[in-house]
CSV table of C-alpha atoms in Angstrom, one decimal:
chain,number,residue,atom,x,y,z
A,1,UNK,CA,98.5,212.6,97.7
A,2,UNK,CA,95.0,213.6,96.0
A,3,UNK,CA,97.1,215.2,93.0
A,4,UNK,CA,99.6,212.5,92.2
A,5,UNK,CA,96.0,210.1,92.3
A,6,UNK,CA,94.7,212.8,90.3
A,7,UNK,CA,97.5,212.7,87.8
A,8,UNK,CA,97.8,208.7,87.8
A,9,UNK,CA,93.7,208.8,86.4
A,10,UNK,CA,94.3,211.4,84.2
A,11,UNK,CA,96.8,209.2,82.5
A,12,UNK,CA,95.1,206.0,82.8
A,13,UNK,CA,92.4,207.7,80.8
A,14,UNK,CA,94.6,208.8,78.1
A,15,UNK,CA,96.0,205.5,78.2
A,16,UNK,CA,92.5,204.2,77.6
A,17,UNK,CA,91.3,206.7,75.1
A,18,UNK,CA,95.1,206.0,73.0
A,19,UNK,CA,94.2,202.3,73.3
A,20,UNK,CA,90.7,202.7,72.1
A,21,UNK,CA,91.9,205.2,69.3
A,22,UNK,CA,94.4,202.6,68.3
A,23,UNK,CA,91.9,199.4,67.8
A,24,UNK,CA,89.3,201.5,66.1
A,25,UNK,CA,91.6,202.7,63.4
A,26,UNK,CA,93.4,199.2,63.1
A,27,UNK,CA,91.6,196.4,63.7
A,28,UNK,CA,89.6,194.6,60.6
A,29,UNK,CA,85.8,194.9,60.9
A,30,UNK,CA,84.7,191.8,58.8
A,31,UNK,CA,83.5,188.2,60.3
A,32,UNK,CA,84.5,186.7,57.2
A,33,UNK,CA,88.0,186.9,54.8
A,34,UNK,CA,87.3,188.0,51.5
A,35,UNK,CA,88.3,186.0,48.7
A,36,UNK,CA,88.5,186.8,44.8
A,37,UNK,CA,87.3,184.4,42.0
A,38,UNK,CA,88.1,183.5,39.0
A,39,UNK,CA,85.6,184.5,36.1
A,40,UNK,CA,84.7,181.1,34.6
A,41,UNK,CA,83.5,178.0,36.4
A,42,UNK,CA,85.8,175.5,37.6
A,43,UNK,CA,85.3,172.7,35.0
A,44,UNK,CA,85.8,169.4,36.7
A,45,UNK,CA,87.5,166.0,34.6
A,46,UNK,CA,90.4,163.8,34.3
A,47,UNK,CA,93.6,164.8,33.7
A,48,UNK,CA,94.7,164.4,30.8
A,49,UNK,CA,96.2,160.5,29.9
A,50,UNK,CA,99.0,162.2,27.9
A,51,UNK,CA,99.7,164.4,31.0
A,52,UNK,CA,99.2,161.8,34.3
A,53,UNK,CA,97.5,158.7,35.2
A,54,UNK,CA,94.8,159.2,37.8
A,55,UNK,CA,94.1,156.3,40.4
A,56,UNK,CA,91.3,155.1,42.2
A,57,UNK,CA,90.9,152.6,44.9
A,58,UNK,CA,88.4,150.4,46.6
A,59,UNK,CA,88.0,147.2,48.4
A,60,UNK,CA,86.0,144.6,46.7
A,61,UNK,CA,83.7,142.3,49.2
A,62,UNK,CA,86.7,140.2,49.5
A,63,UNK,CA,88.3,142.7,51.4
A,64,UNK,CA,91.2,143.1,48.8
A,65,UNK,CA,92.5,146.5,47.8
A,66,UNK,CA,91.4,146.8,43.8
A,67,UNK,CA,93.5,150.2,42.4
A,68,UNK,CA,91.4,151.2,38.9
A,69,UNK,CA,93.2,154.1,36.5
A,70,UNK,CA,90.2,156.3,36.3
A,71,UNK,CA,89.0,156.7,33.0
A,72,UNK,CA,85.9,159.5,33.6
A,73,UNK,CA,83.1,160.1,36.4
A,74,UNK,CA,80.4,161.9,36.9
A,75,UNK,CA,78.4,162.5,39.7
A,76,UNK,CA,78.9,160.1,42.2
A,77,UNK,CA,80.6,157.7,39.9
A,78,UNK,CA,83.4,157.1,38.0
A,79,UNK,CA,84.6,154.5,35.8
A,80,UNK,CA,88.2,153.0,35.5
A,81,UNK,CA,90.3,150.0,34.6
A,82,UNK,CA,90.9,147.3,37.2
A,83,UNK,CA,95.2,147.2,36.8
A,84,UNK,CA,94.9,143.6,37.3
A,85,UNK,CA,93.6,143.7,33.8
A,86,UNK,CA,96.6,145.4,32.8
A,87,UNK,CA,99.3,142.9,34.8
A,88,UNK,CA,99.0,144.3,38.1
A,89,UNK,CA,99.9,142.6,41.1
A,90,UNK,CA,97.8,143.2,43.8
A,91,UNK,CA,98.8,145.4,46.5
A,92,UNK,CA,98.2,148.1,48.8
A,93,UNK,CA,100.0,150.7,47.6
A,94,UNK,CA,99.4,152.5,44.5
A,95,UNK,CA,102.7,153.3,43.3
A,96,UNK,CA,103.8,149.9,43.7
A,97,UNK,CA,100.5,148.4,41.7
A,98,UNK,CA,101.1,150.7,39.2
A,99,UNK,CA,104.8,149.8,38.8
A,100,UNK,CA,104.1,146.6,38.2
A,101,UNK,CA,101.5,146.6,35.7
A,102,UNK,CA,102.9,145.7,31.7
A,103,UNK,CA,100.3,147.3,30.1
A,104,UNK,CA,99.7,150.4,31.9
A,105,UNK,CA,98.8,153.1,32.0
A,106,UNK,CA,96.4,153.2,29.5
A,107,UNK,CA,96.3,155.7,26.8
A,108,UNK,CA,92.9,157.0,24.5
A,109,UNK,CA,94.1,154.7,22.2
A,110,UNK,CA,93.9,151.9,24.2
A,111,UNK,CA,91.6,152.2,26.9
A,112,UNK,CA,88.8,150.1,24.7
A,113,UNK,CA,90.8,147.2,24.7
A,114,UNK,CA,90.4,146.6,28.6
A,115,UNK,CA,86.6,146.1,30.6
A,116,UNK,CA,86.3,148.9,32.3
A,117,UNK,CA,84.3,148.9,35.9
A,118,UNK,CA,81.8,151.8,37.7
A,119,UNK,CA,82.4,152.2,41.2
A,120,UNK,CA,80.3,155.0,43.7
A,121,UNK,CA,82.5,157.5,44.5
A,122,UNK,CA,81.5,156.9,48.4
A,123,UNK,CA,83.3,153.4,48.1
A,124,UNK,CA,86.5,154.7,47.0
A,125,UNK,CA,89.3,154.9,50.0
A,126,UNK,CA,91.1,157.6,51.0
A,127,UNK,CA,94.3,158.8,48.6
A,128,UNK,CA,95.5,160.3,51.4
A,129,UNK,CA,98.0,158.1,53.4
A,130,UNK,CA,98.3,155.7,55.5
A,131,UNK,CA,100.5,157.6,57.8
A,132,UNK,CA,98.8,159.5,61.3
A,133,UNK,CA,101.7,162.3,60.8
A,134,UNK,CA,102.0,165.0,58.6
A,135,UNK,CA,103.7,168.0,57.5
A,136,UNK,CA,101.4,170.7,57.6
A,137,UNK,CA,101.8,174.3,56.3
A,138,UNK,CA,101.2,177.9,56.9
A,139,UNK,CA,100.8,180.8,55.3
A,140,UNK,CA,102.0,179.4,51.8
A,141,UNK,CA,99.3,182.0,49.3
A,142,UNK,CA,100.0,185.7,49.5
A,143,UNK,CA,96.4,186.5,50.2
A,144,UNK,CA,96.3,184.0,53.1
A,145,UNK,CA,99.8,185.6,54.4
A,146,UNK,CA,98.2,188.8,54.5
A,147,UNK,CA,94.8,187.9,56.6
A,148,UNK,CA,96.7,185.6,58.9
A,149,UNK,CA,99.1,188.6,59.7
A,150,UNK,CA,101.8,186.5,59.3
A,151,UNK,CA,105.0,187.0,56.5
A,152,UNK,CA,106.4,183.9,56.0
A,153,UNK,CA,106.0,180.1,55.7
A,154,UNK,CA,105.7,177.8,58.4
A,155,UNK,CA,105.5,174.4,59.1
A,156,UNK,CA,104.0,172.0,61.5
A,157,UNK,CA,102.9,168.4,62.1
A,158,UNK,CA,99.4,168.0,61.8
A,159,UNK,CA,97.7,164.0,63.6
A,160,UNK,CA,95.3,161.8,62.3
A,161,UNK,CA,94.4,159.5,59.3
A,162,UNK,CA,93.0,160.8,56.4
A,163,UNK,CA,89.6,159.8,55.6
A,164,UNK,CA,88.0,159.4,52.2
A,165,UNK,CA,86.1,162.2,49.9
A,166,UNK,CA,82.4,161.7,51.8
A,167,UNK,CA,82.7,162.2,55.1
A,168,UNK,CA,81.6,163.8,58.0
A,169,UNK,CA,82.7,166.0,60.4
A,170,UNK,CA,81.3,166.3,63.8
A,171,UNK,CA,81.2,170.0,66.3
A,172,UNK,CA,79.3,170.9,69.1
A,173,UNK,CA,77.6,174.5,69.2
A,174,UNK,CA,80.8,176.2,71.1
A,175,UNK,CA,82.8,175.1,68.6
A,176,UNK,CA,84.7,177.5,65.8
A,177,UNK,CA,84.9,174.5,63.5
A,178,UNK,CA,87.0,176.4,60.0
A,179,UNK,CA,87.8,175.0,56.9
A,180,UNK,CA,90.4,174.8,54.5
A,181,UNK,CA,91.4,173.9,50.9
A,182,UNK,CA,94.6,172.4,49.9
A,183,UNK,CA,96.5,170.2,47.5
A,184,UNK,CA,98.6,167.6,48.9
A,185,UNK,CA,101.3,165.0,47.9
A,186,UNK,CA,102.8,162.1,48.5
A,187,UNK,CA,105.6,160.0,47.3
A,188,UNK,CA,106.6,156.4,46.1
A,189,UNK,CA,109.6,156.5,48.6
A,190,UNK,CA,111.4,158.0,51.6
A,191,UNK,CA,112.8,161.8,51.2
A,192,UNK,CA,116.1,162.1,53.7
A,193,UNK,CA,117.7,164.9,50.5
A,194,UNK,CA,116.8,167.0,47.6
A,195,UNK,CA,118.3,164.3,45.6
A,196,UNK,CA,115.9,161.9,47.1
A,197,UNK,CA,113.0,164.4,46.0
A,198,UNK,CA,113.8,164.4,42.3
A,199,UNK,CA,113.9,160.7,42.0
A,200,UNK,CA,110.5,159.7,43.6
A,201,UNK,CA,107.3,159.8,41.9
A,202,UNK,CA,105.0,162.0,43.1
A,203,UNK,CA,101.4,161.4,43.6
A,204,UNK,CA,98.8,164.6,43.8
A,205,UNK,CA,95.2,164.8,45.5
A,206,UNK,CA,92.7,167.0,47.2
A,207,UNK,CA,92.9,167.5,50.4
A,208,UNK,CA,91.0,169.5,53.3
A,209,UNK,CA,92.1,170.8,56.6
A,210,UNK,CA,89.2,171.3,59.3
A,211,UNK,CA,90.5,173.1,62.3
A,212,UNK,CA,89.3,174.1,66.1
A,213,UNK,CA,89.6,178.1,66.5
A,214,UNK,CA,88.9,178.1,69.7
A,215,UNK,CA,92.0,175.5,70.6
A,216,UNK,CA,94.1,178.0,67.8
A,217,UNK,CA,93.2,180.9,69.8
A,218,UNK,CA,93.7,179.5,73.4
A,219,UNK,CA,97.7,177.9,72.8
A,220,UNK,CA,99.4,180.1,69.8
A,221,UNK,CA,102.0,182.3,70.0
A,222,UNK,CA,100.7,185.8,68.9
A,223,UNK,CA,104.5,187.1,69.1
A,224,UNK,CA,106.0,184.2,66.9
A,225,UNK,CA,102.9,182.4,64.8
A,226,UNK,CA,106.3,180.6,63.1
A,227,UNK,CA,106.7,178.5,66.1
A,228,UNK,CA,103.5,176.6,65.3
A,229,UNK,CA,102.4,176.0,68.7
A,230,UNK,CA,98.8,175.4,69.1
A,231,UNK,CA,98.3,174.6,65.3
A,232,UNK,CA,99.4,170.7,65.6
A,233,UNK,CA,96.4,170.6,68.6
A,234,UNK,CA,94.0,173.0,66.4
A,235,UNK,CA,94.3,170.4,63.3
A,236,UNK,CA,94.2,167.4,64.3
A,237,UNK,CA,90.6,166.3,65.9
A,238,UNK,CA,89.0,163.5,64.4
A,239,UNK,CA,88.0,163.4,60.9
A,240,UNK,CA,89.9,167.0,60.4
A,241,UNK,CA,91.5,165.8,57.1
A,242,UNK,CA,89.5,164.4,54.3
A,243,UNK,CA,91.5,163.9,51.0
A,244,UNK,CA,89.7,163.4,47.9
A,245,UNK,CA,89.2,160.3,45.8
A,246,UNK,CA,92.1,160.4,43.1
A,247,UNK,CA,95.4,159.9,43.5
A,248,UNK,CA,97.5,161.6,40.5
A,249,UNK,CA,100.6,160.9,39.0
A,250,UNK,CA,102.0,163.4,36.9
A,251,UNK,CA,104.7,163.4,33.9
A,252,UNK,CA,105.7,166.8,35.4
A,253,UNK,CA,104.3,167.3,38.7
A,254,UNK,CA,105.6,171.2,38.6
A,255,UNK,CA,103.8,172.0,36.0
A,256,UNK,CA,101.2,170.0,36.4
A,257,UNK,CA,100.6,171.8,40.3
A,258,UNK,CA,100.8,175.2,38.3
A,259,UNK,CA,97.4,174.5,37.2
A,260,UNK,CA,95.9,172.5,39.8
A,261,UNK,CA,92.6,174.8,40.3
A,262,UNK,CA,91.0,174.4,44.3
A,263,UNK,CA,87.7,176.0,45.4
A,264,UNK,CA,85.6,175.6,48.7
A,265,UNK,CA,81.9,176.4,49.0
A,266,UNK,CA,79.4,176.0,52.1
A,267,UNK,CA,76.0,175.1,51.3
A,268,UNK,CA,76.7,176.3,48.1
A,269,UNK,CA,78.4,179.9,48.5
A,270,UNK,CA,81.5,180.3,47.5
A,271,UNK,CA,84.2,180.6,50.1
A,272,UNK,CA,87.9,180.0,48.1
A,273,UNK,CA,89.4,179.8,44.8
A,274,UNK,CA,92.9,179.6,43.7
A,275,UNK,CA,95.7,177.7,41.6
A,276,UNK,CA,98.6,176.4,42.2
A,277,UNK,CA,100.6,178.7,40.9
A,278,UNK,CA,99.5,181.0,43.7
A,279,UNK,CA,102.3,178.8,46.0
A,280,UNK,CA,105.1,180.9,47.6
A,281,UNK,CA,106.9,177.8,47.8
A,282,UNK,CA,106.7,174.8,45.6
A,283,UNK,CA,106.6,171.1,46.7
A,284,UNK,CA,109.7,171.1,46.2
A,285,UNK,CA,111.1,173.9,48.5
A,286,UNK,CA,108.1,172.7,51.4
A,287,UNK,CA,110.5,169.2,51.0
A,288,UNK,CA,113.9,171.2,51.7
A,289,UNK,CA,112.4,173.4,54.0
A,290,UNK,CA,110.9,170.6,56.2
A,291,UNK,CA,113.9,168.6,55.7
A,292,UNK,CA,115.8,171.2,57.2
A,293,UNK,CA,114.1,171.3,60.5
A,294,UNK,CA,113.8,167.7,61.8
A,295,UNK,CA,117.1,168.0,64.1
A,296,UNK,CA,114.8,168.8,67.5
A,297,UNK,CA,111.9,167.5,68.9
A,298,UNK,CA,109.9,171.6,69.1
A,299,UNK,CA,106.5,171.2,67.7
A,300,UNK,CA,104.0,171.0,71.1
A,301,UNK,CA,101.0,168.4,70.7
A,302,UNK,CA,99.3,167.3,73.9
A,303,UNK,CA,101.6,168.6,75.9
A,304,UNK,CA,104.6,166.6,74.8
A,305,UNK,CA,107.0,168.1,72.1
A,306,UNK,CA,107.2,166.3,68.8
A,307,UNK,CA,109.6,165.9,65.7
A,308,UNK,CA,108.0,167.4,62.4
A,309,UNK,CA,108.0,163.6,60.9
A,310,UNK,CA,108.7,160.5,63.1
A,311,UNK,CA,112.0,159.3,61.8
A,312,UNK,CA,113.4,163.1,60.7
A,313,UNK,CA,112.8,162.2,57.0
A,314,UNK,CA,109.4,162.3,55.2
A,315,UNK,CA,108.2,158.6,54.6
A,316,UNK,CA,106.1,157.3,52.3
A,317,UNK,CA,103.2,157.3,54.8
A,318,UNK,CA,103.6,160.9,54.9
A,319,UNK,CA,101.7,164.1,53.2
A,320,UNK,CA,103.3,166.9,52.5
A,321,UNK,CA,100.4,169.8,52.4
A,322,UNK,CA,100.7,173.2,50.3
A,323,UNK,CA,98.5,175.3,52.5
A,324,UNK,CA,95.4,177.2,51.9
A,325,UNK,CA,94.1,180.4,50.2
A,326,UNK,CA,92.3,183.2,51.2
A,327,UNK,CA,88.7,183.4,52.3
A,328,UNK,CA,88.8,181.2,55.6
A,329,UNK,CA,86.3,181.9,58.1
A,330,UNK,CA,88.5,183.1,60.7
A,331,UNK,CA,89.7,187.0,61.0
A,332,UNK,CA,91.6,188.5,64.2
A,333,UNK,CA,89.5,190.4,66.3
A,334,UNK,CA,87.4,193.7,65.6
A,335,UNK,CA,87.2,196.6,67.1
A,336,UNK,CA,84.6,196.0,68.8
A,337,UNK,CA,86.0,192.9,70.5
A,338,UNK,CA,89.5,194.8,71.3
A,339,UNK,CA,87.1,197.4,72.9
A,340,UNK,CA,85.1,195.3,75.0
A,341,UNK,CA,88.1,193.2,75.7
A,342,UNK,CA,89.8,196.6,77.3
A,343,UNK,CA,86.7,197.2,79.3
A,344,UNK,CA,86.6,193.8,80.8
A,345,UNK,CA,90.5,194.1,81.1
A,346,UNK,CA,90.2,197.6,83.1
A,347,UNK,CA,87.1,196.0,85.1
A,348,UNK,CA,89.3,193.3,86.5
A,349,UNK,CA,91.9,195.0,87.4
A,350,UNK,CA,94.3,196.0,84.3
A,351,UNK,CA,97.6,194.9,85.1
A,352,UNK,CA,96.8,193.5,88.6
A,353,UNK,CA,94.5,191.6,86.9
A,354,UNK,CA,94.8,187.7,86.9
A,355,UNK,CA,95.0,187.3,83.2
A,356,UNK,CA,96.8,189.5,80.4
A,357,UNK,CA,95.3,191.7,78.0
A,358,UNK,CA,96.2,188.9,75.3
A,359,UNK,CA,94.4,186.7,77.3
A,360,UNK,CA,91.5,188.6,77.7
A,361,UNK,CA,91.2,188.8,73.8
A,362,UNK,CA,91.3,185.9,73.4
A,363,UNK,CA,88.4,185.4,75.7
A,364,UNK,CA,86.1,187.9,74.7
A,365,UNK,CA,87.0,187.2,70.8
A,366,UNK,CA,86.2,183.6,70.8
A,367,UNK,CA,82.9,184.4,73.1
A,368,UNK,CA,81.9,187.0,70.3
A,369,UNK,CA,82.4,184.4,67.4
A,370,UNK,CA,80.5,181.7,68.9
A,371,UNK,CA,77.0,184.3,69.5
A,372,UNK,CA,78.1,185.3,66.4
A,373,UNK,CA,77.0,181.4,64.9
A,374,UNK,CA,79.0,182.3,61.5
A,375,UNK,CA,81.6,179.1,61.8
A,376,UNK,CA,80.8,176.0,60.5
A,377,UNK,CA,78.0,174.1,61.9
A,378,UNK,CA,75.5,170.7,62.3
A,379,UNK,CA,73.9,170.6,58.8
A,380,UNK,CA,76.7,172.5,57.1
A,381,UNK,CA,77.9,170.9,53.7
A,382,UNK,CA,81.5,171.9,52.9
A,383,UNK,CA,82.8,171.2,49.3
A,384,UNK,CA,86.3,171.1,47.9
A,385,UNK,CA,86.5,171.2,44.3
A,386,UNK,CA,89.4,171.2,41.7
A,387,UNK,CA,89.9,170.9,37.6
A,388,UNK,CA,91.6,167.8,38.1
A,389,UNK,CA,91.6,166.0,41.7
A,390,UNK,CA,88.1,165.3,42.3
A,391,UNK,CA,86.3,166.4,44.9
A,392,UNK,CA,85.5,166.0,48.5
A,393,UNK,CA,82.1,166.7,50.5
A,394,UNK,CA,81.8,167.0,54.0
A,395,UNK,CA,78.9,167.2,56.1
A,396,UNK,CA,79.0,168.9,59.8
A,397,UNK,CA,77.0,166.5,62.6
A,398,UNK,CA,76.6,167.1,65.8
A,399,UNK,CA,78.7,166.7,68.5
């Protein structure tokens, strides 16, 4: 009896010591994903009027919707013609104003021939939708791909209105409050095809996408991150997706997203920088890819399973997201939290423990991060930047 006990340690302690050797020599060491840079400065402007009309909007004291085709800004303000001016009915919807407007858009040429207005960049209203559903997606840049661990594409819905270019963001000290950088899109019309996709007109802008580790850690699917569970819950708290203050319509939106430049800093350190280009899939092929999975209800939010888009097509109150680049805060666990985690696993038990080795990870990883105080936090100032879309700023309250 003494020797089989004997025996069943000794293994248990190789076990241990093969475990141990295993997450030292595999497991990432850093608290933060690297990200590379480009050389020069991101040089922020207006697109080009002979390449797409950029749009504003912003509601006057009367309440009413004005949409302005921005001209320049700088700093906090930017200066554009009221489409009234140019034959615009009013409405609520940019495409639609724009449509309807016999003089627009505007070209060099004739931009002096129309009063132009200044409006503070914190008046302007969200380009973002109206919609509270949309498509989100994963791993969609190389880099990202390859510090998420994850080979392919994925999408999910992510909740919640989008809120304007300065806004805040609140968290609460146990909170592993991440950011993101992406470029979004919307269209003048419903999707249900591919054909439908080439004949809208499509509408590009900033976007960011805040998310809750802690919630990410607790509810995905290590075995099959494709499945999306626990993103749709992770993304959508309040105030998790701030879009920036221009709305841009391209002549060729594919070439046009080629080089769309994004960047994040925090307090002023640089945290992401890519293109467009970098996109495994275009906004195109996210539009045939989500079309082709609307035919079940298997995306968990609150505990009640949800269609990708409400009506299994994406609507015009819909944003379809590209996804973010490398050099988000959050890494998988270190060694040295795979090691403790093993320790505490052992201590309660192993596998007559309560809770799996996963779960105990997961436990001892998120406890780690938060003594660790490098996610975001009350007093942080998050900035998404880009060439042509504006930019957003964000500042972290408390909870």
């Amino acid at each position: 009896m003494l020797q089989k006990i004997g025996r069943y340690l000794g293994i248990l302690v190789l076990l241990i010591v093969a475990v141990l050797t295993v997450a030292w020599a595999t497991s990432p060491d850093p608290r933060f994903n690297p990200a590379s840079f480009e050389e020069q400065p991101l040089t922020a402007g207006i697109a080009p009027l002979n390449e797409a009309v950029t749009l504003a909007q912003y509601r006057n004291p009367d309440g009413k919707i004005i949409t302005l085709q921005v001209l320049s800004f700088s700093g906090e303000t930017i200066t554009g013609i009221d489409l009234a001016s140019l034959g615009a009915a009013p409405g609520d919807d940019p495409f639609a104003v724009l449509e309807s407007a016999n003089a627009a858009p505007v070209t060099l040429e004739t931009a002096s021939d129309y009063p132009s207005q200044e409006v503070a960049m914190s008046d302007l209203l969200p380009s973002g939708t109206s919609g509270m559903q949309h498509i989100g997606t994963g791993t969609n840049f190389p880099e990202h791909a390859e510090e998420a661990n994850n080979a392919s594409v994925f999408q999910f819905p992510k909740f919640g209105a989008a809120t304007p270019a300065r806004t805040k963001i609140s968290a609460s000290q146990d909170y592993l409050l991440d950011y993101e950088v992406e470029l979004c899109i919307r269209f003048d019309r419903d999707i249900s095809s591919a054909q439908d996709f080439e004949g809208t007109k499509k509408g590009l802008f900033l976007c960011g996408d805040f998310t809750n580790r802690n919630l990410l850690v607790q509810l995905a699917d290590p075995n099959n991150l494709n499945s999306g569970r626990g993103l749709s819950d992770a993304k959508s708290g309040p105030q998790s997706f701030p879009t920036g203050p221009f709305l841009v319509i391209p002549n060729d939106w594919a070439a046009f997203t080629k080089n769309l430049r994004m960047t994040t800093s925090v307090n002023g350190e640089p945290r992401q920088d890519a293109r467009g280009a970098e996109m495994i899939l275009d906004f195109k092929q996210l539009s045939e890819k989500a079309l082709g999975d609307m035919s079940e209800p298997r995306f968990l939010y609150r505990d009640t399973f949800h269609f990708l888009t409400t009506d299994k097509r994406i609507n015009t109150s819909t944003t379809l997201m590209s996804g973010t680049s490398e050099g988000v805060i959050f890494a998988p666990p270190t060694r040295a939290d795979i090691i403790e985690a093993l320790l505490r696993y052992i201590r309660k038990g192993g596998p007559l423990s309560d809770k799996s080795f996963t779960d105990i990870v997961g436990e001892t990883f998120v406890e780690n991060e938060i003594e660790s105080d490098h996610f975001l936090k009350a007093g942080d100032i998050i900035r998404h930047d880009s060439n042509f879309l504006g930019d957003i700023e964000v500042e972290v309250t408390p909870l």
